[in-house]
Amino acid sequence: MVGKDETETARPEDYVHKDEEEAEEDPTSPSRWWFSSTLFPLIAATFGPLASAFHICALVMDWRVIVDSSSTESTGIDIQNPDWLDAVNAISLLTSVAANLLLLAHITGRIPFPIAQPATIILYYLASFLLIGLVAAAPAHLGLPIGEVRTFSQAYYYAIIAAAVNFLLGCMMVITASGVYIGRYSRDFKLTMSQRTLVFQTTTFIGYILAAGAVYSKVEGWDYLDGVYYVDVTILTIGFGDFSPKTHLGRSLLFPMAVGGILFLGLIIASIRTLALERGTKKVTVRMLEKARQKALKKGDLSSGTIQVRPGKKRNITEGATSELNRREQEFNIMRKVQQEAGRTNSLIALSASTGVACFLWFVGAAVFQQAELDSQGWSYFEALYFTYVSLLTIGYGDFYPQTNSSKPAFVFWSLLALPTLTVLIGSIGDSISEGVGELTLWVGNHLPEKSGALKDLKGEANNSKKGDGGGFQEAKPPGFMSDSASPGGESPSTESRKERDAKAQNDVELASKAGKHYHRFLIMRQIRTTVQQMDATPPRQYSYAEWTWILKLLGEDEASLDKHRSVEATEVAEDAGHPDSRSWSWLGQNSPLMSGEDEPKWVLHRLMNLLEKELKDEGDHHKDI
C-alpha cells in the first residue's frame, strides 16, 4: 500500500499523536478538530495581548469627563477615578496578563496542560467578569457634580472591549479543553514555529502602538488614548487628518514610527495569509477532496465502473481499457478531474468566506459607528457605510471621522480586525482572477486554429502553460530527463511532445525492471536529486501518469500488474486498513498518493528516502552477519 501507513478510519486516538502537519494533511480527520485544537489556541495567543493592551488603555485614564456642550467629548475635563475602581481594574489587568503568559508557556511546552489550561480559562473569565462588574457599576456609583454634563471617557469603552475579548478567549479555551478531555486530540497544542512567530509579531505590534502612543501624547500634549488612536490611524495608512503632529519633534519622529509600524503590519498580514489562513485552507482543501472523492463514488455506478466527475458528467473506467495499465490510467485521469473539481469548490468557498467576513465587518462596523456618532454628528447609516468603506480601503478623505469617546476605541479595535481581513480578501480575489485568466488562456489556446503570427504564439504560450511553464500546476518531466537541463540525447525537453516524453518514461520503466540492485539504487538517487529540485516549484508540481508509473516502479510496484491493485468495484467510500484487501489500492481510494494531502514531490521524496534507507540498512545487516 503506497498511501497512508495508518488506519483509514478517523479515530481520536490516531489524531492525538499527530503533529500539526500530519493532522492537517489527514483527509479523514474532521476540520472541526483542527479548528479547536490549533486555530482556537492560535487566536487566543494572538488576541490575548490585544485584550491586555485595551486593559492598559482602560487603566491609564480616568473613566469620566465633564464636557462643554459647545466642544467635543475629547476636550472635556477628567474626573479622577475612585481608588476601588483603579484597584479592581489593575487586578483585572494582572489576571489578563497572567492568562496570556500561561497560554504562551503551555504553547512553548514550559507548563503542562493539566496546570496551564484550567488556570488560563479561569484567569480569562476572571479578568472579563471583573471588568464587566466595573462597567456595570460605573453609571450608578460614579457620581458627578450637580448640573454638569457627564460622559464616559475612552478608557471606559476600552474596558468594555477588553471584557468582551477576554470572555470570548475563555470560551475558545473551554472548547479546546473539552476536545482534549473527550479524547479528540492531544493535550499539546499543535502550533508550528511559524504560528508561534505570528503570536510574537502581533504581541510586538500591539506593544509598538502603545509605546508610540505614549511618545506622541507626551510630545504633542495629547491625551494618551488620543495618541494611541493617532498611531493606529497612521500605521494603517488611513490618515483622517483630525490628529497630526504640530511640533518639529513630532514630525521628525513620524519618519521612523510610520515606517516601522507599516513594516510590522506587513509582516503580520503576510503571516496571517501564509501561516494561518493558508494552512487552514489546506486542511479544508484536503477535506473537500475527500468529500469530492466520496461523492464521485456514491453518485456513480461502481458495478459498471462509472464515476461521476461532476454533476452531469460521468466517466467509465473500463471504457477503452485494453489492459490493466490502461484501466489504471483511466482511474488516474478521473482522480485528477475530481481534484480539479474539489479545487474549484475550495477556491469558491475561500473567496466566499473572505467576502462574507469583510462584508460583516463593513456592515456591522457601520451600524456601530452610526450609533456612536448619532448624537454628536448625526450620521445616517449610509454615511456610516461610506465612512467604513473609505476607512477599509485606507483612503481616509477626512470628511467623516470618529469624534466621540465611544467611537474612537471602537475604531481602533475594528480597524485592527478589518484592514488585515480586507487585505487577505484582495489577495484571494487576485488568486481567483489569476486562476481564471490561466484557465481562459488554456481554453483559448486549445481552440485557436493553427496559424502563424500572434495567434500561433498565443497558442504556443497556452500549451506551454498547460505543460507546467506557468499554468495552474506544473507537470514534472519524465524520468531520465526530469531536470531543467537538456535531456541525455541533447534535445531540449521543452521541444519534446507529450507522446515522446511518455515513451521515454516507459523506456525507463523497462530499464528499472531489468536493473540490478546497485543500478536500481543509482536510479533512486537520481530521482531523489530531481525531486528535491522540484520541491520548491510554484505552483506545486503534479506528475503525469507516465511519471507516476516510473516512480511506483522505483518503489517496487508495477502499474501493469494486478498485484496490489484494487478495482473500482471493490473501492469503498471509506477504506479501512482492516479490510481483507487492505494492502491493495486504487487511484480513487483513500490510499491513493493523490489523496495524501502532501505536495506530490514531497510524497515521492519521503517514500524514496525510506526505500533507500531500508535497502542500505538491510544490506548493512547482511554484511554484518557474514
XYZ file of C-alpha atoms in Angstrom:
626
model
C 0.000 0.000 0.000
C 1.622 3.235 -1.145
C -0.681 5.622 0.679
C -1.047 6.165 4.390
C 0.527 3.708 6.774
C -2.110 4.065 9.441
C -5.736 3.049 9.525
C -8.041 4.994 7.284
C -10.890 5.465 9.718
C -10.708 8.769 11.613
C -10.295 7.832 15.247
C -9.444 10.154 18.146
C -6.536 8.014 19.294
C -4.943 8.381 15.838
C -5.354 12.158 15.759
C -3.969 12.610 19.267
C -0.446 11.546 18.316
C -0.188 13.540 15.082
C 1.705 16.777 14.828
C 0.323 19.890 13.122
C 1.219 18.956 9.547
C 0.116 15.328 9.873
C -3.250 16.347 11.313
C -3.603 18.966 8.604
C -2.874 16.563 5.758
C -5.078 13.721 7.012
C -8.269 13.707 4.898
C -10.092 11.568 7.463
C -9.653 13.923 10.437
C -12.588 16.344 10.802
C -11.819 20.003 10.185
C -13.525 20.953 13.450
C -10.785 19.108 15.374
C -8.163 21.218 13.637
C -10.080 24.413 14.402
C -10.487 23.637 18.102
C -7.026 22.126 18.665
C -4.968 24.591 16.613
C -6.922 27.623 15.429
C -8.562 28.499 18.764
C -5.289 28.461 20.747
C -3.672 30.471 17.946
C -6.465 33.073 18.092
C -6.254 33.210 21.888
C -2.487 33.654 21.841
C -2.838 36.365 19.166
C -5.760 38.330 20.621
C -4.776 37.891 24.265
C -2.121 40.644 24.058
C -4.693 42.885 22.345
C -7.098 42.387 25.248
C -4.319 43.184 27.715
C -3.411 46.294 25.716
C -7.017 47.502 25.932
C -6.887 46.757 29.663
C -3.935 49.128 29.878
C -5.893 51.761 27.957
C -8.770 51.308 30.414
C -6.440 51.755 33.403
C -4.215 54.698 32.478
C -7.025 57.245 32.024
C -9.967 58.314 34.184
C -13.367 56.938 33.219
C -15.410 60.133 33.494
C -15.188 63.561 31.902
C -17.170 66.779 32.202
C -17.750 68.263 28.780
C -18.873 71.613 27.471
C -21.868 71.326 25.150
C -20.090 73.539 22.632
C -16.994 71.303 22.353
C -16.224 67.681 21.570
C -16.061 64.945 24.197
C -12.304 64.569 23.844
C -11.763 68.106 25.157
C -13.601 67.528 28.453
C -12.221 67.758 31.981
C -11.275 64.447 33.580
C -12.774 63.405 36.903
C -10.473 61.250 38.998
C -11.441 57.611 39.466
C -12.129 56.323 42.982
C -9.387 54.128 44.403
C -11.557 50.980 44.414
C -12.147 51.255 40.652
C -8.434 51.567 39.852
C -7.611 48.690 42.206
C -10.120 46.293 40.674
C -9.104 47.449 37.197
C -5.442 46.726 37.980
C -6.306 43.252 39.323
C -8.217 42.552 36.117
C -5.210 43.629 34.040
C -2.865 41.390 36.027
C -5.156 38.367 35.586
C -5.384 39.018 31.842
C -1.589 39.218 31.528
C -1.199 36.075 33.653
C -3.639 34.202 31.404
C -1.637 35.178 28.332
C 1.640 34.138 29.934
C 0.229 30.756 30.964
C -1.092 30.156 27.463
C 2.263 31.050 25.908
C 4.060 28.846 28.446
C 1.875 25.901 27.501
C 2.268 26.539 23.763
C 6.058 26.537 24.161
C 5.953 23.389 26.319
C 7.029 25.047 29.578
C 3.901 24.221 31.620
C 1.846 21.018 31.202
C -1.775 21.055 30.102
C -3.397 19.974 33.407
C -1.949 23.072 35.075
C -1.914 25.667 32.303
C -5.294 25.131 30.632
C -7.626 25.308 33.678
C -5.697 28.268 35.060
C -5.806 30.061 31.698
C -9.577 29.597 31.410
C -10.199 30.775 34.983
C -7.998 33.853 34.566
C -9.564 34.865 31.237
C -13.051 34.648 32.747
C -11.956 36.394 35.948
C -10.424 39.293 34.009
C -13.593 39.575 31.967
C -16.045 39.414 34.889
C -14.102 41.955 36.930
C -14.292 44.472 34.087
C -17.944 43.648 33.416
C -18.687 44.369 37.058
C -16.884 47.702 36.884
C -18.573 48.695 33.651
C -21.992 47.773 35.018
C -21.412 49.578 38.336
C -19.937 52.750 36.831
C -23.176 54.549 35.814
C -24.740 54.161 39.285
C -21.696 54.535 41.554
C -19.578 57.183 39.861
C -21.241 60.443 40.810
C -20.773 63.867 39.221
C -21.294 67.434 40.373
C -24.913 68.536 40.024
C -25.647 70.449 36.854
C -22.637 69.228 34.941
C -22.798 67.364 31.621
C -21.240 63.970 32.227
C -19.953 61.399 29.817
C -17.629 58.426 29.897
C -14.115 58.715 28.570
C -12.430 56.483 26.000
C -10.993 54.373 28.839
C -14.490 53.208 29.814
C -15.174 51.899 26.311
C -11.755 50.261 26.084
C -12.761 48.381 29.249
C -15.928 47.127 27.553
C -13.975 45.831 24.551
C -11.326 44.205 26.758
C -14.007 42.433 28.806
C -15.704 41.094 25.666
C -12.437 39.849 24.126
C -11.345 38.104 27.321
C -14.717 36.392 27.618
C -14.548 35.107 24.044
C -10.992 33.844 24.556
C -12.100 31.990 27.673
C -14.911 30.346 25.693
C -12.463 29.239 22.985
C -10.173 27.708 25.579
C -13.142 25.844 27.090
C -13.927 24.338 23.688
C -10.295 23.343 23.220
C -10.136 21.776 26.673
C -13.387 19.891 26.049
C -11.889 18.282 22.951
C -8.871 17.174 24.973
C -10.920 15.682 27.813
C -13.116 13.643 25.456
C -10.008 12.396 23.635
C -10.373 14.171 20.299
C -6.826 15.493 20.120
C -3.606 15.853 22.053
C -3.112 17.960 25.154
C -0.227 19.673 23.380
C -1.455 22.485 21.145
C -0.461 21.818 17.556
C 1.215 25.169 16.800
C 4.187 25.251 14.484
C 7.158 27.544 14.915
C 5.755 29.791 12.167
C 2.471 30.157 14.004
C 4.327 30.953 17.213
C 6.173 33.615 15.235
C 2.813 35.139 14.309
C 1.933 35.336 18.017
C 5.237 37.094 18.729
C 4.704 39.519 15.840
C 1.224 40.555 16.972
C 2.363 40.973 20.568
C 5.254 43.174 19.478
C 3.000 45.172 17.136
C 0.484 45.910 19.911
C 3.316 46.959 22.212
C 4.669 49.189 19.440
C 1.325 51.004 19.129
C 1.076 51.560 22.876
C 4.665 52.827 23.123
C 4.327 55.139 20.115
C 1.044 56.466 21.507
C 2.775 57.305 24.794
C 5.573 59.140 22.970
C 3.203 61.255 20.868
C 0.911 62.055 23.782
C 3.974 63.469 25.566
C 5.446 65.273 22.563
C 2.202 66.754 21.227
C 0.396 67.255 24.555
C -2.482 64.899 23.660
C -4.362 62.525 25.913
C -2.684 59.120 25.896
C -5.646 57.401 24.245
C -5.762 60.058 21.524
C -2.099 59.269 20.909
C -2.955 55.560 20.536
C -5.758 56.438 18.118
C -3.397 58.648 16.079
C -0.735 55.931 15.836
C -3.364 53.386 14.748
C -4.731 55.655 12.003
C -1.187 56.466 10.852
C 0.207 52.940 10.728
C -2.868 51.672 8.889
C -2.247 54.475 6.333
C -5.762 55.911 6.726
C -4.782 59.419 7.812
C -8.066 61.237 8.523
C -6.212 64.431 9.396
C -8.069 65.017 12.684
C -4.787 64.428 14.514
C -1.412 65.337 13.061
C 1.910 66.304 14.640
C 2.354 70.042 15.085
C 5.781 70.119 16.718
C 9.107 69.741 14.940
C 9.993 66.738 17.121
C 6.655 65.053 16.457
C 7.065 65.431 12.704
C 10.628 64.140 12.902
C 9.557 61.064 14.874
C 6.910 60.309 12.259
C 9.555 59.078 9.795
C 10.793 56.088 11.824
C 7.461 55.481 13.580
C 5.402 55.168 10.400
C 7.947 53.035 8.534
C 8.442 50.694 11.483
C 4.719 50.302 12.087
C 3.909 49.661 8.433
C 6.668 47.049 8.227
C 5.279 45.346 11.344
C 1.800 45.389 9.843
C 3.052 43.938 6.558
C 4.775 41.074 8.376
C 1.634 40.278 10.324
C -0.614 40.316 7.259
C 1.822 38.076 5.393
C 1.932 35.702 8.363
C -1.854 35.601 8.658
C -2.164 34.752 4.991
C 0.629 32.212 4.650
C 0.851 30.694 8.131
C -2.675 30.770 9.467
C -5.218 31.079 6.677
C -3.400 29.083 4.015
C -2.707 26.259 6.461
C -6.363 26.292 7.447
C -7.331 26.404 3.793
C -5.063 23.421 3.145
C -6.859 21.456 5.846
C -10.212 22.387 4.349
C -8.873 21.535 0.872
C -7.910 18.030 1.970
C -11.367 17.514 3.432
C -13.032 18.930 0.316
C -11.059 16.500 -1.837
C -12.150 13.580 0.325
C -15.791 14.691 0.103
C -15.492 15.111 -3.668
C -13.993 11.619 -3.951
C -16.776 10.118 -1.850
C -19.417 11.943 -3.860
C -17.897 10.778 -7.150
C -18.044 7.163 -5.972
C -21.528 7.407 -4.464
C -23.115 9.138 -7.451
C -21.563 6.721 -9.926
C -22.230 3.059 -10.651
C -19.274 1.124 -9.271
C -20.543 -2.194 -10.602
C -20.119 -0.904 -14.137
C -17.028 1.188 -13.381
C -18.834 4.523 -13.844
C -17.717 7.543 -11.798
C -19.405 10.948 -11.628
C -16.660 13.510 -12.167
C -19.040 16.425 -11.695
C -22.830 16.902 -11.907
C -23.972 15.892 -15.361
C -20.652 14.344 -16.396
C -19.682 10.722 -15.815
C -16.695 8.688 -16.900
C -16.355 4.921 -17.307
C -13.030 3.496 -16.207
C -13.319 0.334 -18.266
C -14.173 2.185 -21.489
C -11.329 1.677 -23.958
C -9.203 -0.091 -21.321
C -7.483 -2.954 -23.156
C -5.071 -3.710 -20.314
C -4.582 -3.194 -16.606
C -2.255 -0.293 -17.383
C -4.956 1.399 -19.448
C -7.536 0.857 -16.719
C -5.246 2.341 -14.087
C -4.553 5.327 -16.308
C -8.296 5.879 -16.628
C -8.562 5.815 -12.817
C -5.719 8.295 -12.543
C -7.233 10.715 -15.056
C -10.615 10.588 -13.326
C -8.993 11.273 -9.966
C -7.251 14.285 -11.492
C -10.673 15.565 -12.612
C -12.006 15.042 -9.084
C -9.020 17.017 -7.751
C -9.760 19.883 -10.111
C -13.440 19.995 -9.119
C -12.524 19.949 -5.430
C -10.002 22.740 -6.026
C -12.602 24.921 -7.730
C -15.084 24.307 -4.930
C -12.492 25.116 -2.285
C -11.465 28.347 -4.043
C -15.106 29.400 -4.195
C -15.601 28.626 -0.506
C -12.441 30.507 0.488
C -13.446 33.529 -1.586
C -16.991 33.447 -0.216
C -15.765 33.169 3.371
C -13.335 36.085 2.969
C -16.022 38.174 1.289
C -18.544 37.292 3.990
C -16.203 38.283 6.821
C -15.240 41.540 5.095
C -18.889 42.427 4.453
C -19.792 41.541 8.036
C -17.111 43.872 9.368
C -18.207 46.549 6.916
C -21.951 46.484 7.639
C -21.739 45.750 11.367
C -18.976 48.329 11.778
C -21.160 50.893 10.025
C -24.019 50.139 12.423
C -21.724 50.584 15.443
C -20.255 53.881 14.214
C -23.658 55.212 13.191
C -24.948 54.728 16.751
C -21.737 56.098 18.301
C -21.830 59.281 16.213
C -25.604 59.737 16.057
C -25.851 62.332 18.824
C -22.540 64.047 18.047
C -22.535 64.254 14.257
C -25.955 62.871 13.327
C -24.643 60.207 10.972
C -27.127 58.242 8.907
C -26.464 54.563 8.264
C -25.454 55.361 4.679
C -22.925 57.918 5.898
C -21.550 55.336 8.319
C -21.285 52.857 5.431
C -19.427 55.465 3.434
C -17.086 56.132 6.366
C -16.285 52.451 6.947
C -15.777 51.881 3.206
C -13.346 54.787 2.934
C -11.544 53.505 6.037
C -11.399 49.903 4.818
C -9.714 50.969 1.607
C -7.385 53.283 3.595
C -8.488 56.261 1.519
C -9.225 58.499 4.509
C -10.678 61.662 2.971
C -11.217 63.169 6.416
C -14.753 64.396 5.709
C -16.020 61.795 8.196
C -14.001 60.615 11.176
C -14.750 59.408 14.721
C -15.119 62.175 17.301
C -16.883 60.660 20.310
C -15.208 58.819 23.142
C -17.084 55.644 22.247
C -16.300 55.655 18.519
C -12.506 56.095 18.813
C -11.854 52.893 20.837
C -14.336 51.066 18.609
C -12.465 52.296 15.542
C -9.078 51.160 16.889
C -10.426 47.665 17.543
C -12.408 47.492 14.308
C -9.557 48.743 12.127
C -7.097 46.211 13.563
C -9.542 43.473 12.523
C -10.965 44.840 9.304
C -7.930 46.058 7.382
C -5.925 42.800 7.547
C -9.128 40.930 6.652
C -9.665 43.119 3.586
C -6.041 42.649 2.552
C -6.467 38.872 2.696
C -9.720 39.181 0.725
C -7.994 41.196 -2.000
C -5.307 38.506 -2.158
C -7.971 35.793 -2.512
C -9.706 37.733 -5.268
C -6.368 38.200 -7.031
C -5.649 34.468 -6.817
C -9.100 33.633 -8.206
C -8.729 36.100 -11.064
C -5.252 34.789 -11.858
C -6.548 31.209 -11.884
C -9.479 32.194 -14.091
C -7.235 34.020 -16.550
C -4.945 30.978 -16.690
C -7.847 28.635 -17.446
C -9.195 31.044 -20.074
C -5.756 31.187 -21.705
C -5.640 27.390 -21.845
C -9.121 27.214 -23.365
C -8.344 29.874 -25.972
C -5.039 28.219 -26.805
C -6.681 24.823 -27.288
C -9.344 26.225 -29.625
C -7.219 28.540 -31.758
C -6.564 27.471 -35.344
C -3.039 26.622 -36.419
C -1.977 29.915 -37.953
C 1.155 31.956 -37.935
C 1.604 35.226 -36.170
C 0.166 36.324 -32.831
C -2.476 33.580 -32.687
C 0.156 30.877 -33.079
C 2.305 32.498 -30.403
C -0.663 32.670 -28.025
C -1.477 29.031 -28.612
C 2.130 28.102 -28.008
C 2.121 30.004 -24.721
C -1.090 28.275 -23.690
C 0.346 24.865 -24.471
C 3.494 25.663 -22.520
C 1.307 26.772 -19.632
C -0.565 23.512 -19.801
C 2.720 21.607 -19.663
C 3.721 23.398 -16.498
C 5.546 26.508 -17.665
C 3.361 28.865 -15.696
C -0.123 27.401 -15.619
C -2.258 26.309 -12.739
C 0.112 23.452 -11.951
C 3.379 22.080 -13.188
C 3.883 18.612 -14.560
C 7.261 17.125 -13.832
C 9.302 15.955 -16.790
C 9.552 12.171 -17.158
C 12.417 10.289 -15.533
C 15.809 10.358 -17.143
C 15.123 13.896 -18.366
C 13.263 15.417 -15.432
C 15.800 18.146 -14.728
C 15.516 21.537 -16.329
C 18.663 20.942 -18.325
C 18.836 19.237 -21.712
C 17.911 15.591 -21.926
C 20.600 12.919 -22.358
C 20.011 12.891 -26.084
C 20.860 16.559 -26.312
C 17.310 17.616 -27.172
C 15.695 20.290 -25.064
C 12.768 18.908 -23.043
C 10.604 21.878 -23.978
C 10.715 20.828 -27.641
C 9.557 17.264 -26.985
C 5.956 16.243 -27.455
C 3.997 14.674 -24.628
C 3.943 11.404 -26.542
C 7.743 11.369 -26.855
C 8.185 12.144 -23.169
C 5.793 9.408 -22.110
C 7.601 6.974 -24.407
C 10.891 7.811 -22.692
C 9.217 7.316 -19.340
C 8.090 3.847 -20.434
C 11.629 3.034 -21.554
C 12.930 3.998 -18.127
C 10.275 1.799 -16.523
C 11.525 -1.155 -18.546
C 15.106 -0.251 -17.627
C 14.214 -0.219 -13.932
C 12.603 -3.652 -14.300
C 15.853 -5.151 -15.599
C 18.267 -3.206 -13.385
C 20.290 -4.885 -10.668
C 20.124 -3.685 -7.091
C 23.095 -1.323 -7.389
C 21.833 0.315 -10.577
C 18.373 0.456 -9.009
C 19.811 2.482 -6.146
C 21.512 4.755 -8.638
C 18.124 5.361 -10.272
C 16.595 6.106 -6.867
C 19.346 8.598 -6.051
C 18.950 10.290 -9.422
C 15.200 10.577 -8.856
C 15.759 11.924 -5.332
C 18.048 14.639 -6.681
C 15.462 15.606 -9.283
C 12.614 15.531 -6.790
C 14.483 17.817 -4.395
C 14.774 20.364 -7.213
C 11.013 20.151 -7.726
C 10.120 20.705 -4.075
C 10.045 24.497 -4.306
C 8.198 24.714 -7.631
C 5.439 27.333 -7.734
C 2.745 26.267 -8.353
C 3.439 22.778 -6.937
C 4.463 20.016 -9.356
C 1.908 17.448 -10.430
C 3.186 14.326 -12.150
C 1.670 12.769 -15.236
C 0.555 9.151 -15.200
C 3.658 8.050 -17.114
C 5.816 9.683 -14.457
C 3.846 8.048 -11.648
C 4.322 4.703 -13.397
C 8.083 5.241 -13.274
C 8.069 6.409 -9.656
C 5.955 3.484 -8.491
C 8.253 1.123 -10.358
C 11.163 2.504 -8.359
C 9.115 1.904 -5.224
C 8.596 -1.727 -6.186
C 5.078 -1.571 -7.648
C 4.063 -2.308 -11.223
C 1.118 -0.402 -12.669
C 0.780 -3.007 -15.418
C 0.322 -5.823 -12.899
C -2.844 -6.704 -10.999
C -0.789 -7.201 -7.838
C -1.763 -4.704 -5.099
C -4.421 -3.120 -7.311
C -7.990 -2.720 -6.146
C -10.680 -2.418 -8.787
C -13.206 0.389 -8.706
C -15.939 -2.098 -7.882
C -14.034 -3.011 -4.689
C -13.147 0.584 -3.815
C -15.105 1.590 -0.755
C -16.108 5.150 0.015
C -14.154 4.956 3.277
C -11.470 2.312 3.074
C -10.388 0.526 6.209
C -6.997 -0.970 6.903
C -8.840 -3.895 8.437
C -10.319 -4.741 5.038
C -9.199 -8.195 3.801
C -7.783 -6.497 0.724
C -6.273 -3.544 2.601
C -2.842 -3.921 1.005
C -4.330 -3.232 -2.412
C -5.172 0.277 -3.505
C -6.881 2.290 -6.207
C -6.149 5.741 -7.588
C -9.697 6.594 -6.478
C -9.237 5.236 -2.957
C -8.112 6.889 0.254
C -4.730 5.169 -0.087
C -4.067 6.882 -3.410
C -0.951 9.081 -3.492
C -3.210 11.818 -4.853
C -5.169 11.728 -1.570
C -2.147 12.132 0.691
C -2.620 15.879 1.239
C 1.080 16.423 0.548
C 2.617 18.057 -2.485
C 3.472 15.245 -4.860
C 7.270 15.807 -4.859
C 7.227 15.729 -1.055
C 5.300 12.454 -1.071
C 7.709 10.937 -3.607
C 10.818 12.132 -1.776
C 9.603 10.714 1.536
C 8.918 7.266 0.027
C 12.144 7.133 -1.985
C 14.234 8.089 1.034
C 12.526 5.450 3.169
C 13.093 2.815 0.481
C 16.759 3.692 0.028
C 17.313 3.760 3.774
C 15.701 0.328 4.158
C 17.715 -1.221 1.329
C 21.008 0.127 2.626
C 20.204 -0.964 6.168
C 19.263 -4.467 5.008
C 22.499 -4.778 3.061
C 24.489 -3.497 6.022
C 22.807 -6.025 8.302
C 23.536 -8.749 5.763
C 27.261 -7.918 5.663
C 27.323 -7.704 9.438
C 26.004 -11.258 9.685
C 28.606 -12.654 7.267
